[in-house]
C-alpha atoms as a PDB file:
ATOM      1  CA  UNK A   1      70.882 -75.833  29.302  1.00  0.00           C
ATOM      2  CA  UNK A   2      74.632 -75.742  29.987  1.00  0.00           C
ATOM      3  CA  UNK A   3      76.823 -73.750  27.616  1.00  0.00           C
ATOM      4  CA  UNK A   4      78.435 -76.827  26.075  1.00  0.00           C
ATOM      5  CA  UNK A   5      75.087 -78.444  25.300  1.00  0.00           C
ATOM      6  CA  UNK A   6      73.676 -75.257  23.764  1.00  0.00           C
ATOM      7  CA  UNK A   7      76.887 -74.602  21.837  1.00  0.00           C
ATOM      8  CA  UNK A   8      77.168 -78.135  20.497  1.00  0.00           C
ATOM      9  CA  UNK A   9      73.537 -78.107  19.381  1.00  0.00           C
ATOM     10  CA  UNK A  10      74.188 -74.943  17.355  1.00  0.00           C
ATOM     11  CA  UNK A  11      77.572 -76.305  16.219  1.00  0.00           C
ATOM     12  CA  UNK A  12      75.985 -79.433  14.766  1.00  0.00           C
ATOM     13  CA  UNK A  13      73.379 -77.295  13.009  1.00  0.00           C
ATOM     14  CA  UNK A  14      76.211 -75.133  11.574  1.00  0.00           C
ATOM     15  CA  UNK A  15      74.743 -72.017  13.205  1.00  0.00           C
ATOM     16  CA  UNK A  16      77.856 -69.876  13.451  1.00  0.00           C
ATOM     17  CA  UNK A  17      76.142 -66.692  14.649  1.00  0.00           C
ATOM     18  CA  UNK A  18      74.397 -68.613  17.428  1.00  0.00           C
ATOM     19  CA  UNK A  19      77.681 -70.202  18.526  1.00  0.00           C
ATOM     20  CA  UNK A  20      79.401 -66.823  18.689  1.00  0.00           C
ATOM     21  CA  UNK A  21      76.470 -65.242  20.525  1.00  0.00           C
ATOM     22  CA  UNK A  22      76.434 -67.991  23.161  1.00  0.00           C
ATOM     23  CA  UNK A  23      80.151 -67.713  23.858  1.00  0.00           C
ATOM     24  CA  UNK A  24      80.218 -63.921  23.759  1.00  0.00           C
ATOM     25  CA  UNK A  25      77.382 -63.700  26.289  1.00  0.00           C
ATOM     26  CA  UNK A  26      79.097 -66.218  28.582  1.00  0.00           C
ATOM     27  CA  UNK A  27      82.416 -64.362  28.477  1.00  0.00           C
ATOM     28  CA  UNK A  28      80.800 -60.959  28.995  1.00  0.00           C
ATOM     29  CA  UNK A  29      78.859 -62.208  32.012  1.00  0.00           C
ATOM     30  CA  UNK A  30      82.013 -63.913  33.354  1.00  0.00           C
ATOM     31  CA  UNK A  31      80.131 -67.187  33.680  1.00  0.00           C
ATOM     32  CA  UNK A  32      83.040 -68.867  31.896  1.00  0.00           C
ATOM     33  CA  UNK A  33      86.751 -68.142  31.490  1.00  0.00           C
ATOM     34  CA  UNK A  34      89.065 -68.912  28.577  1.00  0.00           C
ATOM     35  CA  UNK A  35      90.332 -72.181  30.022  1.00  0.00           C
ATOM     36  CA  UNK A  36      86.786 -73.475  30.560  1.00  0.00           C
ATOM     37  CA  UNK A  37      85.748 -72.313  27.105  1.00  0.00           C
ATOM     38  CA  UNK A  38      88.642 -73.992  25.341  1.00  0.00           C
ATOM     39  CA  UNK A  39      88.735 -77.213  27.358  1.00  0.00           C
ATOM     40  CA  UNK A  40      85.065 -77.841  28.122  1.00  0.00           C
ATOM     41  CA  UNK A  41      83.280 -76.323  25.135  1.00  0.00           C
ATOM     42  CA  UNK A  42      85.520 -76.025  22.073  1.00  0.00           C
ATOM     43  CA  UNK A  43      87.736 -79.087  22.567  1.00  0.00           C
ATOM     44  CA  UNK A  44      84.746 -81.223  23.505  1.00  0.00           C
ATOM     45  CA  UNK A  45      82.919 -80.078  20.382  1.00  0.00           C
ATOM     46  CA  UNK A  46      85.991 -80.707  18.225  1.00  0.00           C
ATOM     47  CA  UNK A  47      86.366 -84.199  19.681  1.00  0.00           C
ATOM     48  CA  UNK A  48      83.232 -85.207  17.770  1.00  0.00           C
ATOM     49  CA  UNK A  49      84.744 -84.237  14.429  1.00  0.00           C
ATOM     50  CA  UNK A  50      85.686 -87.231  12.296  1.00  0.00           C
ATOM     51  CA  UNK A  51      87.967 -87.693   9.322  1.00  0.00           C
ATOM     52  CA  UNK A  52      87.954 -89.787   6.181  1.00  0.00           C
ATOM     53  CA  UNK A  53      90.097 -92.443   7.862  1.00  0.00           C
ATOM     54  CA  UNK A  54      87.773 -93.052  10.808  1.00  0.00           C
ATOM     55  CA  UNK A  55      84.364 -92.450   9.230  1.00  0.00           C
ATOM     56  CA  UNK A  56      83.314 -93.617   5.771  1.00  0.00           C
ATOM     57  CA  UNK A  57      80.466 -91.091   5.891  1.00  0.00           C
ATOM     58  CA  UNK A  58      82.766 -88.179   6.737  1.00  0.00           C
ATOM     59  CA  UNK A  59      81.768 -84.914   5.059  1.00  0.00           C
ATOM     60  CA  UNK A  60      84.769 -82.710   4.370  1.00  0.00           C
ATOM     61  CA  UNK A  61      82.593 -79.691   3.649  1.00  0.00           C
ATOM     62  CA  UNK A  62      80.946 -79.981   7.074  1.00  0.00           C
ATOM     63  CA  UNK A  63      84.299 -80.379   8.821  1.00  0.00           C
ATOM     64  CA  UNK A  64      85.539 -77.202   7.134  1.00  0.00           C
ATOM     65  CA  UNK A  65      82.455 -75.221   8.149  1.00  0.00           C
ATOM     66  CA  UNK A  66      82.684 -76.431  11.747  1.00  0.00           C
ATOM     67  CA  UNK A  67      86.411 -75.696  11.853  1.00  0.00           C
ATOM     68  CA  UNK A  68      85.598 -72.192  10.664  1.00  0.00           C
ATOM     69  CA  UNK A  69      83.087 -71.799  13.490  1.00  0.00           C
ATOM     70  CA  UNK A  70      85.684 -72.796  16.078  1.00  0.00           C
ATOM     71  CA  UNK A  71      88.236 -70.432  14.533  1.00  0.00           C
ATOM     72  CA  UNK A  72      85.755 -67.542  14.603  1.00  0.00           C
ATOM     73  CA  UNK A  73      84.955 -68.175  18.261  1.00  0.00           C
ATOM     74  CA  UNK A  74      88.656 -68.265  19.173  1.00  0.00           C
ATOM     75  CA  UNK A  75      89.298 -64.967  17.390  1.00  0.00           C
ATOM     76  CA  UNK A  76      86.254 -63.399  19.032  1.00  0.00           C
ATOM     77  CA  UNK A  77      87.548 -64.468  22.456  1.00  0.00           C
ATOM     78  CA  UNK A  78      91.006 -62.907  21.996  1.00  0.00           C
ATOM     79  CA  UNK A  79      90.320 -59.738  24.049  1.00  0.00           C
ATOM     80  CA  UNK A  80      89.394 -61.995  26.975  1.00  0.00           C
ATOM     81  CA  UNK A  81      92.673 -63.878  26.559  1.00  0.00           C
ATOM     82  CA  UNK A  82      94.491 -60.581  27.063  1.00  0.00           C
ATOM     83  CA  UNK A  83      92.375 -59.794  30.127  1.00  0.00           C
ATOM     84  CA  UNK A  84      93.353 -63.112  31.717  1.00  0.00           C
ATOM     85  CA  UNK A  85      97.025 -62.740  30.843  1.00  0.00           C
ATOM     86  CA  UNK A  86      99.590 -62.725  33.620  1.00  0.00           C
ATOM     87  CA  UNK A  87     102.116 -59.904  33.686  1.00  0.00           C
ATOM     88  CA  UNK A  88     104.036 -59.774  30.417  1.00  0.00           C
ATOM     89  CA  UNK A  89     107.372 -61.533  30.676  1.00  0.00           C
ATOM     90  CA  UNK A  90     110.477 -60.917  28.603  1.00  0.00           C
ATOM     91  CA  UNK A  91     110.203 -64.404  27.079  1.00  0.00           C
ATOM     92  CA  UNK A  92     109.215 -65.149  23.479  1.00  0.00           C
ATOM     93  CA  UNK A  93     107.439 -68.223  22.139  1.00  0.00           C
ATOM     94  CA  UNK A  94     106.276 -69.627  18.807  1.00  0.00           C
ATOM     95  CA  UNK A  95     103.631 -72.275  18.174  1.00  0.00           C
ATOM     96  CA  UNK A  96     104.127 -74.381  15.060  1.00  0.00           C
ATOM     97  CA  UNK A  97     102.848 -77.480  13.282  1.00  0.00           C
ATOM     98  CA  UNK A  98     105.187 -79.710  11.240  1.00  0.00           C
ATOM     99  CA  UNK A  99     105.358 -79.647   7.474  1.00  0.00           C
ATOM    100  CA  UNK A 100     102.275 -81.523   6.247  1.00  0.00           C
ATOM    101  CA  UNK A 101     100.157 -80.944   9.361  1.00  0.00           C
ATOM    102  CA  UNK A 102      97.070 -79.040   8.240  1.00  0.00           C
ATOM    103  CA  UNK A 103      95.133 -79.017  11.513  1.00  0.00           C
ATOM    104  CA  UNK A 104      95.967 -75.967  13.598  1.00  0.00           C
ATOM    105  CA  UNK A 105      92.980 -75.154  15.827  1.00  0.00           C
ATOM    106  CA  UNK A 106      94.488 -76.950  18.805  1.00  0.00           C
ATOM    107  CA  UNK A 107      97.746 -75.112  18.198  1.00  0.00           C
ATOM    108  CA  UNK A 108      95.845 -71.829  18.050  1.00  0.00           C
ATOM    109  CA  UNK A 109      94.381 -72.469  21.492  1.00  0.00           C
ATOM    110  CA  UNK A 110      97.800 -73.425  22.827  1.00  0.00           C
ATOM    111  CA  UNK A 111      99.186 -70.104  21.597  1.00  0.00           C
ATOM    112  CA  UNK A 112      96.550 -68.336  23.690  1.00  0.00           C
ATOM    113  CA  UNK A 113      97.428 -70.455  26.721  1.00  0.00           C
ATOM    114  CA  UNK A 114     101.093 -69.526  26.371  1.00  0.00           C
ATOM    115  CA  UNK A 115     100.156 -65.874  25.909  1.00  0.00           C
ATOM    116  CA  UNK A 116      98.090 -66.071  29.095  1.00  0.00           C
ATOM    117  CA  UNK A 117     101.249 -67.253  30.851  1.00  0.00           C
ATOM    118  CA  UNK A 118     102.861 -63.942  29.928  1.00  0.00           C
ATOM    119  CA  UNK A 119     104.923 -64.892  26.876  1.00  0.00           C
ATOM    120  CA  UNK A 120     105.093 -62.740  23.777  1.00  0.00           C
ATOM    121  CA  UNK A 121     103.653 -65.396  21.501  1.00  0.00           C
ATOM    122  CA  UNK A 122     103.864 -65.867  17.738  1.00  0.00           C
ATOM    123  CA  UNK A 123     101.342 -68.225  16.163  1.00  0.00           C
ATOM    124  CA  UNK A 124     103.002 -69.700  13.077  1.00  0.00           C
ATOM    125  CA  UNK A 125     100.497 -72.515  12.687  1.00  0.00           C
ATOM    126  CA  UNK A 126     100.172 -75.244  10.125  1.00  0.00           C
ATOM    127  CA  UNK A 127     102.600 -76.694   7.624  1.00  0.00           C
ATOM    128  CA  UNK A 128     105.820 -75.102   8.912  1.00  0.00           C
ATOM    129  CA  UNK A 129     108.795 -76.232   6.780  1.00  0.00           C
ATOM    130  CA  UNK A 130     111.652 -77.692   8.812  1.00  0.00           C
ATOM    131  CA  UNK A 131     114.149 -75.919   6.559  1.00  0.00           C
ATOM    132  CA  UNK A 132     112.820 -72.566   7.842  1.00  0.00           C
ATOM    133  CA  UNK A 133     113.262 -73.373  11.534  1.00  0.00           C
ATOM    134  CA  UNK A 134     116.713 -71.817  11.787  1.00  0.00           C
ATOM    135  CA  UNK A 135     115.526 -68.521  10.300  1.00  0.00           C
ATOM    136  CA  UNK A 136     112.364 -68.564  12.438  1.00  0.00           C
ATOM    137  CA  UNK A 137     114.254 -69.076  15.688  1.00  0.00           C
ATOM    138  CA  UNK A 138     117.116 -66.737  14.834  1.00  0.00           C
ATOM    139  CA  UNK A 139     114.821 -63.933  13.639  1.00  0.00           C
ATOM    140  CA  UNK A 140     112.391 -64.025  16.557  1.00  0.00           C
ATOM    141  CA  UNK A 141     114.959 -64.805  19.296  1.00  0.00           C
ATOM    142  CA  UNK A 142     112.727 -67.469  20.796  1.00  0.00           C
ATOM    143  CA  UNK A 143     112.871 -68.929  24.295  1.00  0.00           C
ATOM    144  CA  UNK A 144     110.121 -71.508  23.764  1.00  0.00           C
ATOM    145  CA  UNK A 145     108.701 -73.523  20.875  1.00  0.00           C
ATOM    146  CA  UNK A 146     105.468 -75.500  21.055  1.00  0.00           C
ATOM    147  CA  UNK A 147     104.917 -78.159  18.388  1.00  0.00           C
ATOM    148  CA  UNK A 148     101.380 -79.387  17.737  1.00  0.00           C
ATOM    149  CA  UNK A 149     100.532 -82.605  15.877  1.00  0.00           C
ATOM    150  CA  UNK A 150      96.986 -83.795  15.213  1.00  0.00           C
ATOM    151  CA  UNK A 151      97.605 -86.586  12.693  1.00  0.00           C
ATOM    152  CA  UNK A 152      99.852 -89.323  14.040  1.00  0.00           C
ATOM    153  CA  UNK A 153     101.514 -89.837  10.662  1.00  0.00           C
ATOM    154  CA  UNK A 154     103.155 -86.412  11.129  1.00  0.00           C
ATOM    155  CA  UNK A 155     104.921 -87.519  14.317  1.00  0.00           C
ATOM    156  CA  UNK A 156     108.102 -88.408  12.426  1.00  0.00           C
ATOM    157  CA  UNK A 157     108.336 -84.824  11.195  1.00  0.00           C
ATOM    158  CA  UNK A 158     107.878 -83.566  14.745  1.00  0.00           C
ATOM    159  CA  UNK A 159     110.751 -85.821  15.816  1.00  0.00           C
ATOM    160  CA  UNK A 160     112.919 -84.320  13.077  1.00  0.00           C
ATOM    161  CA  UNK A 161     112.007 -80.817  14.246  1.00  0.00           C
ATOM    162  CA  UNK A 162     112.864 -81.625  17.852  1.00  0.00           C
ATOM    163  CA  UNK A 163     116.186 -83.146  16.834  1.00  0.00           C
ATOM    164  CA  UNK A 164     117.090 -80.084  14.770  1.00  0.00           C
ATOM    165  CA  UNK A 165     116.174 -77.636  17.528  1.00  0.00           C
ATOM    166  CA  UNK A 166     117.973 -79.575  20.251  1.00  0.00           C
ATOM    167  CA  UNK A 167     121.108 -79.800  18.106  1.00  0.00           C
ATOM    168  CA  UNK A 168     121.203 -76.172  17.008  1.00  0.00           C
ATOM    169  CA  UNK A 169     119.408 -74.310  19.807  1.00  0.00           C
ATOM    170  CA  UNK A 170     119.885 -76.380  22.990  1.00  0.00           C
ATOM    171  CA  UNK A 171     118.765 -73.560  25.291  1.00  0.00           C
ATOM    172  CA  UNK A 172     115.255 -73.387  23.812  1.00  0.00           C
ATOM    173  CA  UNK A 173     112.469 -74.936  25.872  1.00  0.00           C
ATOM    174  CA  UNK A 174     110.378 -77.426  23.875  1.00  0.00           C
ATOM    175  CA  UNK A 175     106.838 -78.570  24.516  1.00  0.00           C
ATOM    176  CA  UNK A 176     104.684 -80.762  22.290  1.00  0.00           C
ATOM    177  CA  UNK A 177     101.017 -81.656  22.255  1.00  0.00           C
ATOM    178  CA  UNK A 178      98.043 -82.647  20.168  1.00  0.00           C
ATOM    179  CA  UNK A 179      95.972 -85.692  19.378  1.00  0.00           C
ATOM    180  CA  UNK A 180      98.865 -87.280  17.507  1.00  0.00           C
ATOM    181  CA  UNK A 181     100.810 -87.790  20.736  1.00  0.00           C
ATOM    182  CA  UNK A 182      97.954 -89.603  22.485  1.00  0.00           C
ATOM    183  CA  UNK A 183      98.896 -92.793  20.624  1.00  0.00           C
ATOM    184  CA  UNK A 184     102.588 -92.445  21.489  1.00  0.00           C
ATOM    185  CA  UNK A 185     102.940 -90.437  24.730  1.00  0.00           C
ATOM    186  CA  UNK A 186     106.462 -91.725  25.424  1.00  0.00           C
ATOM    187  CA  UNK A 187     107.903 -90.654  22.091  1.00  0.00           C
ATOM    188  CA  UNK A 188     110.193 -88.060  23.656  1.00  0.00           C
ATOM    189  CA  UNK A 189     111.173 -89.825  26.862  1.00  0.00           C
ATOM    190  CA  UNK A 190     114.836 -89.565  25.849  1.00  0.00           C
ATOM    191  CA  UNK A 191     114.586 -85.858  25.023  1.00  0.00           C
ATOM    192  CA  UNK A 192     114.188 -82.748  27.142  1.00  0.00           C
ATOM    193  CA  UNK A 193     110.695 -82.304  25.765  1.00  0.00           C
ATOM    194  CA  UNK A 194     107.489 -81.919  27.752  1.00  0.00           C
ATOM    195  CA  UNK A 195     104.268 -83.451  26.418  1.00  0.00           C
ATOM    196  CA  UNK A 196     101.276 -81.264  27.289  1.00  0.00           C
ATOM    197  CA  UNK A 197      97.563 -81.689  26.666  1.00  0.00           C
ATOM    198  CA  UNK A 198      95.793 -79.068  28.818  1.00  0.00           C
ATOM    199  CA  UNK A 199      96.265 -75.566  30.190  1.00  0.00           C
ATOM    200  CA  UNK A 200      97.104 -77.133  33.544  1.00  0.00           C
ATOM    201  CA  UNK A 201      99.937 -79.060  31.882  1.00  0.00           C
ATOM    202  CA  UNK A 202     101.257 -75.881  30.292  1.00  0.00           C
ATOM    203  CA  UNK A 203     101.096 -73.965  33.574  1.00  0.00           C
ATOM    204  CA  UNK A 204     102.970 -76.772  35.306  1.00  0.00           C
ATOM    205  CA  UNK A 205     105.712 -76.843  32.673  1.00  0.00           C
ATOM    206  CA  UNK A 206     106.107 -73.108  32.105  1.00  0.00           C
ATOM    207  CA  UNK A 207     105.377 -71.791  35.566  1.00  0.00           C
ATOM    208  CA  UNK A 208     109.027 -71.750  36.561  1.00  0.00           C
ATOM    209  CA  UNK A 209     110.395 -69.968  33.494  1.00  0.00           C
ATOM    210  CA  UNK A 210     108.123 -66.936  33.083  1.00  0.00           C
END
């Protein structure tokens, strides 16, 4: 049985220890790397998660348990992220979600991708108030900000964030990603913003600035 199939079977049964054991064994044996784990196991498993808007039988308690499983696996894999990291650059990055965006697992994986590219990376995560952006950027002396949106109704807040950053910190590189942008991939065509969905996208965009 392939890792994804075994993992998803345990994931659906809410068997957290089994999920962690499967991934830990695969990483230790080097039969999978972080990119494969995130793209072909975790993201694929998360793609089956529903919400109250798309599924009348959605169970919030189950979604929370499964989200916790994914989060535990990501944290367990962190030492392997550091092993795969390129040489550490002098650049600094932060990964944020707009005010109101509660889903941050995709953003958490993106922060590891950026760290693997050599950036010193700060994971801010969900529900970041726009009014705190100036202090965030000024305090951390950032070179890059990644904005993640899962729910499309938070796109307007992402647009406001981008506008603020471009107006006040024009030298900062901006990338965006997340399920929310799949419905509107051309949202930032008039901005100097890169839309990314995979590690390959991030490597393509950031490869020339690390």
